[in-house]
Tab-separated table of C-alpha atoms in Angstrom:
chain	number	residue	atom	x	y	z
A	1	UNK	CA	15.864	38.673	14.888
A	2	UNK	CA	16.378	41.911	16.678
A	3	UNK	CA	14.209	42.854	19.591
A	4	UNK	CA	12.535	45.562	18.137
A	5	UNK	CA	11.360	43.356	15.501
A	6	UNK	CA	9.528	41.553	17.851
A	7	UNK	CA	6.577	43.769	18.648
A	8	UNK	CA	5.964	43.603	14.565
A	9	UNK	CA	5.604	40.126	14.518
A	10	UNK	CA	3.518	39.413	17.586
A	11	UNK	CA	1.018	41.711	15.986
A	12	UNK	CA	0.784	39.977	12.811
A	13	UNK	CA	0.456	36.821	14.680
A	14	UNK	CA	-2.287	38.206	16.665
A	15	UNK	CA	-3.860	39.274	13.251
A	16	UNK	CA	-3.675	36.355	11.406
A	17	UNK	CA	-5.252	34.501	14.859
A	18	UNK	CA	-8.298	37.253	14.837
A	19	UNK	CA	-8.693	36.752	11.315
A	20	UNK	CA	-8.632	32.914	11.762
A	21	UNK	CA	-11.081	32.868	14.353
A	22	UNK	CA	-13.616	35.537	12.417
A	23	UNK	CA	-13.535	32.950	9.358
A	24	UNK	CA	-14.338	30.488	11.918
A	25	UNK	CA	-17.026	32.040	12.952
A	26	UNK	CA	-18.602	33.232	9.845
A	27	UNK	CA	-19.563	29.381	8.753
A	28	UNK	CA	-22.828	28.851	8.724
A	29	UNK	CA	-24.661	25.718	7.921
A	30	UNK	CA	-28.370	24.775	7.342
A	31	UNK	CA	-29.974	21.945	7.836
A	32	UNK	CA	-33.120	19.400	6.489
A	33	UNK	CA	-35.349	16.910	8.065
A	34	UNK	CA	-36.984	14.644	6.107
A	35	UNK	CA	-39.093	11.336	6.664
A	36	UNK	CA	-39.817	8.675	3.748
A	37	UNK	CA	-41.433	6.587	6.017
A	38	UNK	CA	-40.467	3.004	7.310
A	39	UNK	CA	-36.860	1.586	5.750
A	40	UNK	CA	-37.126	-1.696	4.368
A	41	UNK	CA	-34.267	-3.926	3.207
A	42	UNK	CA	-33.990	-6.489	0.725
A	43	UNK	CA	-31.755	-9.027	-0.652
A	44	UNK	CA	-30.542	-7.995	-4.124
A	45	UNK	CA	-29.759	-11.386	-5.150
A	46	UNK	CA	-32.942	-13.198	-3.953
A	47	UNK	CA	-35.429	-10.215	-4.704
A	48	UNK	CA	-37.115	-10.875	-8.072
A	49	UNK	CA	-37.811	-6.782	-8.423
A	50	UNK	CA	-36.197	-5.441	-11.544
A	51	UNK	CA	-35.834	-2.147	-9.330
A	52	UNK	CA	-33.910	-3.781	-6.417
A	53	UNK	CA	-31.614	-5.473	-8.851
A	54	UNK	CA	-31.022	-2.489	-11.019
A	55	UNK	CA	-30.096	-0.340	-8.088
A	56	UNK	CA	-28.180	-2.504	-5.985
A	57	UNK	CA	-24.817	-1.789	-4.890
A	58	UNK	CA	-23.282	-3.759	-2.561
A	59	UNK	CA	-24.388	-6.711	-5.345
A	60	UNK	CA	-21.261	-5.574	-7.063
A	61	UNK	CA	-18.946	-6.961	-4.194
A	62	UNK	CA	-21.086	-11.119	-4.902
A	63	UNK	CA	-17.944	-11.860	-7.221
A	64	UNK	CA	-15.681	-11.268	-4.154
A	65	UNK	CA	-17.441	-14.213	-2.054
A	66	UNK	CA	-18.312	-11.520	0.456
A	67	UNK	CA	-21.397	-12.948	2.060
A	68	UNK	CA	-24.154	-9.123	1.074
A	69	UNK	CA	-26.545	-7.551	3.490
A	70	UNK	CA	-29.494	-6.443	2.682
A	71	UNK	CA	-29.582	-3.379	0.992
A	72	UNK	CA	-32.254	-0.101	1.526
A	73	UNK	CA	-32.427	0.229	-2.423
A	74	UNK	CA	-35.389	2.829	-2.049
A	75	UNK	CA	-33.794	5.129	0.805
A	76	UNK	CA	-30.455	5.072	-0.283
A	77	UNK	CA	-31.470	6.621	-3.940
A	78	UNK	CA	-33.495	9.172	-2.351
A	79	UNK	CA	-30.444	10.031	-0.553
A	80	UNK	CA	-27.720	10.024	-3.157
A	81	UNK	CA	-30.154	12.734	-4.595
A	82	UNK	CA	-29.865	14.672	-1.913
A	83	UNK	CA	-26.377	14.297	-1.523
A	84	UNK	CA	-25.388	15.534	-5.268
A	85	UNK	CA	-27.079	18.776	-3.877
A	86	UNK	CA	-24.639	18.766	-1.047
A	87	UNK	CA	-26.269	17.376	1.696
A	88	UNK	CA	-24.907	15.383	4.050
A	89	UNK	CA	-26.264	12.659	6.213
A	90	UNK	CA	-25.387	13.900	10.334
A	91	UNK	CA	-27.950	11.627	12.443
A	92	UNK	CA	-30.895	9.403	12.166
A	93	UNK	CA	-34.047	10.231	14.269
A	94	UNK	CA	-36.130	6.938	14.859
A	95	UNK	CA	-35.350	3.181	14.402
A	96	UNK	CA	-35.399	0.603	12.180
A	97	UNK	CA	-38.920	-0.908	11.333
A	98	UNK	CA	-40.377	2.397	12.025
A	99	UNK	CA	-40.619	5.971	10.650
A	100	UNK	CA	-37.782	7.659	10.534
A	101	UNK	CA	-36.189	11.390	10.592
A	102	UNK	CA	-33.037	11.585	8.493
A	103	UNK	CA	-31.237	14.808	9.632
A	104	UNK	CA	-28.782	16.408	6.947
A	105	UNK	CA	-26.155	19.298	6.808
A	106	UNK	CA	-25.096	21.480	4.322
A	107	UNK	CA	-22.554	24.831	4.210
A	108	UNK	CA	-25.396	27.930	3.863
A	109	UNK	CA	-24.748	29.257	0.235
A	110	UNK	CA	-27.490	32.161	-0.064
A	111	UNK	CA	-27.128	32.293	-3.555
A	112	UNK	CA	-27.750	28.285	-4.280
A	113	UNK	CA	-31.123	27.908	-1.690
A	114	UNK	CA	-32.707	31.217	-3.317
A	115	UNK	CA	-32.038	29.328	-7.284
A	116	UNK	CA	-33.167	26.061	-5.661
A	117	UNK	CA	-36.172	27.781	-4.060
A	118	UNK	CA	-36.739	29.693	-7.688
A	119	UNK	CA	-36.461	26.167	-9.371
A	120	UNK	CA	-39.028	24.490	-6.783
A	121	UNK	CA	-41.160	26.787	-6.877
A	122	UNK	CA	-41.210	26.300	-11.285
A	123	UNK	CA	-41.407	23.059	-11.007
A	124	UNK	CA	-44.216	23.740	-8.644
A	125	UNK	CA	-45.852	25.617	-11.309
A	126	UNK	CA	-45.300	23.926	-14.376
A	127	UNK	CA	-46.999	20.504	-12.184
A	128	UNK	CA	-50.538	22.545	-11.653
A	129	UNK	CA	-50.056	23.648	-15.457
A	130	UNK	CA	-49.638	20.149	-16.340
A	131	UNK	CA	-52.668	19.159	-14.200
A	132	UNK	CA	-54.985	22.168	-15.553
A	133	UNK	CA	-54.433	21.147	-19.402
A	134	UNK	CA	-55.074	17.613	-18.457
A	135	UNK	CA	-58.380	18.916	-16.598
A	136	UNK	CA	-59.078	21.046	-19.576
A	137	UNK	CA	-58.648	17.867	-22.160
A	138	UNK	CA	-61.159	15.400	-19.814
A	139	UNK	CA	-63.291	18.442	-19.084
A	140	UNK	CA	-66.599	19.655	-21.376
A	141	UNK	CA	-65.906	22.553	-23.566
A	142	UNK	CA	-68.069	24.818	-21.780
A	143	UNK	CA	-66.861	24.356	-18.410
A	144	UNK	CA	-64.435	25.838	-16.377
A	145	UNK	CA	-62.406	24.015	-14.294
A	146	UNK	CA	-60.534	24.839	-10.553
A	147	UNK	CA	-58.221	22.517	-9.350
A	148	UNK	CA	-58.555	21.522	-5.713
A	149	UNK	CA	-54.986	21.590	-4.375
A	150	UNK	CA	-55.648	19.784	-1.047
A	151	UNK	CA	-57.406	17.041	-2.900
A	152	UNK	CA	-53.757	16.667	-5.511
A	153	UNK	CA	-51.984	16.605	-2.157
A	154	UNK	CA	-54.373	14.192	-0.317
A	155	UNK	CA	-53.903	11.822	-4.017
A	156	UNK	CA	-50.340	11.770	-3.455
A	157	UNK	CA	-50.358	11.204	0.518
A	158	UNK	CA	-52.690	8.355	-0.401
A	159	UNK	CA	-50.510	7.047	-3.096
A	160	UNK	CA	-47.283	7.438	-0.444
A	161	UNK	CA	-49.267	5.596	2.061
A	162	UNK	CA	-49.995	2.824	-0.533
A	163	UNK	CA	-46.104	2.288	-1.954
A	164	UNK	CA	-45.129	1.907	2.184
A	165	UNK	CA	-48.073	-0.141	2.490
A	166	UNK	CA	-46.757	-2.811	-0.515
A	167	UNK	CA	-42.894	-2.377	0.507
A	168	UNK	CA	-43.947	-3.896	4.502
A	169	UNK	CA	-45.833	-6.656	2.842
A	170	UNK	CA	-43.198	-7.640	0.052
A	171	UNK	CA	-40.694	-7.400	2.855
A	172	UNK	CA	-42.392	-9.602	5.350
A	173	UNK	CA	-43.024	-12.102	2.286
A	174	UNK	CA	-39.494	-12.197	1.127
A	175	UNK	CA	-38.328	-12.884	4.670
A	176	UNK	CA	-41.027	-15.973	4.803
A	177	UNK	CA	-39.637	-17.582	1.530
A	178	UNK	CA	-36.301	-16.978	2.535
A	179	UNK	CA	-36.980	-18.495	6.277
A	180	UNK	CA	-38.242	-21.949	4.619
A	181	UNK	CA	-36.240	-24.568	2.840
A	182	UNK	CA	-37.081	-25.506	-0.390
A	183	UNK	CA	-39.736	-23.189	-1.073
A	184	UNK	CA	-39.560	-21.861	-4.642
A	185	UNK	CA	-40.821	-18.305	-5.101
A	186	UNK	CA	-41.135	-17.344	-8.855
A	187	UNK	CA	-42.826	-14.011	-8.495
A	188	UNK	CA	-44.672	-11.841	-6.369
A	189	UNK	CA	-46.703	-8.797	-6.812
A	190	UNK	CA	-48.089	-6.660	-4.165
A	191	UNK	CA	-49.976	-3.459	-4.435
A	192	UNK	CA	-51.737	-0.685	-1.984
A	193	UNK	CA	-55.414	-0.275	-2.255
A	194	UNK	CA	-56.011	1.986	0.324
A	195	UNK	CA	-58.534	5.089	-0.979
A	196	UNK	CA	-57.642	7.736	1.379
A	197	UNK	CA	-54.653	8.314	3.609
A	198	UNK	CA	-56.437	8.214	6.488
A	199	UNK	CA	-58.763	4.981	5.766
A	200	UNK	CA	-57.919	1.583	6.704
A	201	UNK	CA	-55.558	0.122	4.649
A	202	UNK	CA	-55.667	-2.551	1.811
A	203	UNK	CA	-52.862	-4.502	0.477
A	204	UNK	CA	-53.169	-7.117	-2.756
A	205	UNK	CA	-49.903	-10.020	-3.204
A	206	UNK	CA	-50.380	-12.073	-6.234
A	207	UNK	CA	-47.539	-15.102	-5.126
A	208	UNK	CA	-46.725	-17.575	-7.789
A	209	UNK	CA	-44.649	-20.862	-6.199
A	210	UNK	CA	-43.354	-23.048	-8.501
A	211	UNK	CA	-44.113	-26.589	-6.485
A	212	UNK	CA	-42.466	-28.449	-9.291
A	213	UNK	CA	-39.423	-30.092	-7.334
A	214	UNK	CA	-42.074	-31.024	-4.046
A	215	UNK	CA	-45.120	-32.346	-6.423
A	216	UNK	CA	-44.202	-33.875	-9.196
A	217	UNK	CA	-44.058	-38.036	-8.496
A	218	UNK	CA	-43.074	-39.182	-12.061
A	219	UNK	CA	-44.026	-38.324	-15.229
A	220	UNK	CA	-46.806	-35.890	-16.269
A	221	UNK	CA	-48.236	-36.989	-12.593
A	222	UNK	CA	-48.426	-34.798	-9.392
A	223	UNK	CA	-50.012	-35.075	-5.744
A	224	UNK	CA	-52.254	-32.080	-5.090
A	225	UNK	CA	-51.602	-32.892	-1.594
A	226	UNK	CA	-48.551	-32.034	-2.051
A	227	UNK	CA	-49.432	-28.769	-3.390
A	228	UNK	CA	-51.359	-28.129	0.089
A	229	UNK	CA	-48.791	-28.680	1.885
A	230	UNK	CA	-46.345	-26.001	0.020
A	231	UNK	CA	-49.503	-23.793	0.469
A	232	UNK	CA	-49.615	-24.675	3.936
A	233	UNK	CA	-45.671	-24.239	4.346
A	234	UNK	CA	-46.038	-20.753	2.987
A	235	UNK	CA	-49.170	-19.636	5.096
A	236	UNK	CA	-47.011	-20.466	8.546
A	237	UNK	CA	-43.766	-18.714	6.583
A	238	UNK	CA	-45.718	-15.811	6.436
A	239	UNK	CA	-47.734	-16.125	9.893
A	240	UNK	CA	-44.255	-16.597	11.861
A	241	UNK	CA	-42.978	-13.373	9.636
A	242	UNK	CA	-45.378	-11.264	11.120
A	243	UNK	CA	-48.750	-11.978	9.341
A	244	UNK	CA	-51.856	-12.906	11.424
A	245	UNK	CA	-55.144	-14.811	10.536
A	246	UNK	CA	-58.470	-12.701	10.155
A	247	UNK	CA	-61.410	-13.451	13.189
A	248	UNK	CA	-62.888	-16.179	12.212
A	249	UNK	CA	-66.044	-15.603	13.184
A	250	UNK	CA	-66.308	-13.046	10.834
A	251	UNK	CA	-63.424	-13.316	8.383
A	252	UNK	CA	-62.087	-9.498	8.834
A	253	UNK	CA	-59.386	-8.129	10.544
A	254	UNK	CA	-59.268	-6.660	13.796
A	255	UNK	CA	-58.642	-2.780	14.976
A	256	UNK	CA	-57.073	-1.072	12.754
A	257	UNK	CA	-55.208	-4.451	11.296
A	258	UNK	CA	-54.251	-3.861	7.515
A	259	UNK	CA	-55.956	-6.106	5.433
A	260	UNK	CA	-54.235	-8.752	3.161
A	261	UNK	CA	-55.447	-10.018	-0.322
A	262	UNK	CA	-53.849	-12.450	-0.792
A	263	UNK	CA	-53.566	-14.874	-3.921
A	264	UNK	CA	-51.331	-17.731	-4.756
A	265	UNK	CA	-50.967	-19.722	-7.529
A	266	UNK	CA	-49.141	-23.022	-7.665
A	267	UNK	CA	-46.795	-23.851	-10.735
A	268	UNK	CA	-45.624	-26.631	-12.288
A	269	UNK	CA	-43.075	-26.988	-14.779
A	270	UNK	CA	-43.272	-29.739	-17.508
A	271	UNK	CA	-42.565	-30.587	-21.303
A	272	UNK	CA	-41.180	-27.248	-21.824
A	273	UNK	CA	-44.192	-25.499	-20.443
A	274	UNK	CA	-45.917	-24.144	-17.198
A	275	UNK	CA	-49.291	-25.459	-16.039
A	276	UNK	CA	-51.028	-23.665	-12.516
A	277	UNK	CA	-52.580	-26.689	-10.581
A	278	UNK	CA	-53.818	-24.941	-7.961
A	279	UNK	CA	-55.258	-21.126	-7.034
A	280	UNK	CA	-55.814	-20.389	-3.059
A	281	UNK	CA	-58.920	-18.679	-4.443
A	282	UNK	CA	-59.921	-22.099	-5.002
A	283	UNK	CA	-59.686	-22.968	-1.245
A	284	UNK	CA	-61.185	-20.293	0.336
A	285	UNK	CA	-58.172	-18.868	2.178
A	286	UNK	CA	-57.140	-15.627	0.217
A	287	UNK	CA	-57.057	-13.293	3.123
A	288	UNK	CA	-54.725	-12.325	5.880
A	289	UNK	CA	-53.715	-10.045	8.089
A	290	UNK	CA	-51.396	-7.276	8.537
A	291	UNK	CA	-51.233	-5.398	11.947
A	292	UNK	CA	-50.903	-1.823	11.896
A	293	UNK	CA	-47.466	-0.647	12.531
A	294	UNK	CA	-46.284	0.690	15.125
C-alpha cells in the first residue's frame, strides 16, 4: 500500500473506533429489586408436597446417583418468570434464613416497559372489575358499593405474611423428621392464621406419623407407650430444629413469639387398613412455639 493511501485508512480506522465506542456507550440497562421474603429449601424426594415434587428440578439428576440438594422450588419459579421477560439475576441483597433483595438486569427496550406497563396496568384494572362484580353479586340490590383499595392490599399482605409464615414452619418440621431415625412422617399440613399483617402471628400443622414399625408388638396388639415415645421423639425433633415450649405458667408464647397449633395424630397400619391410636389433643400438648424471625 502506497503512502498516500495511508492517511485514508487511518481515518476509517479512527471512524469505525468512534463509532464503536458511541454504540458502547449508548447501552443502557434497567434494573428491578424485588423481595419474596425468606428462601426456604426443601428436599424434593422426602417432601410429601405435590407442589415441591411437581416443580423440582434437580430431582431429574436422582437416576444419576448424584446425592440432590435441597431445592428453593417457590423462589426459583418466581424467577424463571422473570427471566422469560429478560431479566437477569446480577446479585443477592441479604442472606439465607432471612429476607432477601434479589437484584436483576435487563437491556432498556422503551418500547417493551411502556407495553408491559400498558399490560400491568389492564391487568390492574380488569382485578378491581373482577372484585366490583363480585361486590355487586354479595351486595343488596339497592346498595352501592366502593371498594376500599388499601383494605384489598392489606388482604393480600396478610395472606403473603401467612404463606411465609407456613413455609418456616413446614421447613423447620421437615428438617426435624429428617434429623431423627426411624421416624415415619406420612403427611403434614400447615397453614397461616394470622388476621392482619401486622398482628401476631398464628400458624396451624396437622402431623400424621405412622408409628406402625415402633408400636406394633404382634398381632392386632400395640404399646401406647410406645406411641409416647414417637410423640416425644418428635416434640425434641422439632424443639432442637428451632421450636420452643410456651411459658408454662401461662401456656402462651413470649414477645412477639409466633404461635404454633400444633396437632398430631398417630397411625397405625393393619389388615389392610389405617387406625389413629392416639391424637396430641388428647394429651394436652398441642401448642408450641415459633420465635419471631429475625
Amino acid at each position: 500500500m502506497s503512502i498516500r493511501h495511508r492517511p485514508y485508512v487511518v481515518l476509517a480506522l479512527v471512524i469505525v473506533l468512534f463509532s464503536y465506542g458511541m454504540a458502547q456507550e449508548a447501552v443502557e440497562w434497567e434494573y428491578l429489586v424485588v423481595s419474596y421474603g425468606t428462601t426456604y429449601f426443601a428436599n424434593p424426594l422426602t417432601d410429601l408436597s405435590e407442589s415441591i415434587a411437581s416443580r423440582s428440578k434437580v430431582v431429574l439428576f436422582s437416576d444419576l446417583g448424584l446425592t440432590l440438594p435441597s431445592e428453593a422450588v417457590s423462589l426459583q419459579r418466581n424467577m424463571d418468570v422473570l427471566g422469560r421477560f429478560g431479566w437477569e439475576l446480577v446479585g443477592v441483597v441479604g442472606s439465607v434464613g432471612g429476607d432477601q433483595q434479589l437484584v436483576f438486569k435487563r437491556l432498556f427496550d422503551a418500547e417493551r416497559s411502556a407495553s408491559e406497563a400498558d399490560r400491568i396496568r389492564e391487568e390492574r384494572e380488569a382485578l378491581i372489575a373482577e372484585f366490583v362484580a363480585a361486590e355487586r353479586e354479595s351486595a343488596p340490590p339497592e346498595g352501592a358499593s366502593l371498594i376500599d383499595l388499601d383494605a384489598v392490599e392489606r388482604a393480600q399482605a396478610t395472606e403473603r405474611r401467612n404463606e411465609r409464615d407456613a413455609q418456616r414452619v413446614e421447613a423447620i418440621i421437615d428438617s426435624a423428621v429428617e434429623s431423627v431415625d426411624g421416624l415415619a412422617l406420612i403427611s403434614r399440613e400447615v397453614r397461616g392464621d394470622a388476621s392482619t399483617p401486622e398482628a401476631r402471628p398464628r400458624v396451624s400443622a396437622e402431623i400424621v406419623l405412622d408409628v406402625t414399625a415402633s408400636a406394633m408388638v404382634g398381632p392386632r396388639q400395640y404399646r401406647s407407650s410406645l406411641v409416647l415415645q414417637e410423640f416425644e421423639r418428635l416434640r425434641e425433633a422439632l424443639l432442637a430444629n428451632g421450636l420452643t415450649e410456651p411459658t408454662r405458667a401461662f401456656g402462651t408464647c413470649p414477645g412477639r413469639d409466633q404461635e404454633l397449633r400444633l396437632r398430631v395424630e398417630a397411625v397405625i397400619e393393619h389388615d389392610g387398613a389405617a387406625s389413629v391410636v392416639q391424637r396430641t389433643s388428647r394429651l394436652g400438648r398441642d401448642r408450641m412455639c415459633i420465635p419471631e424471625a429475625d
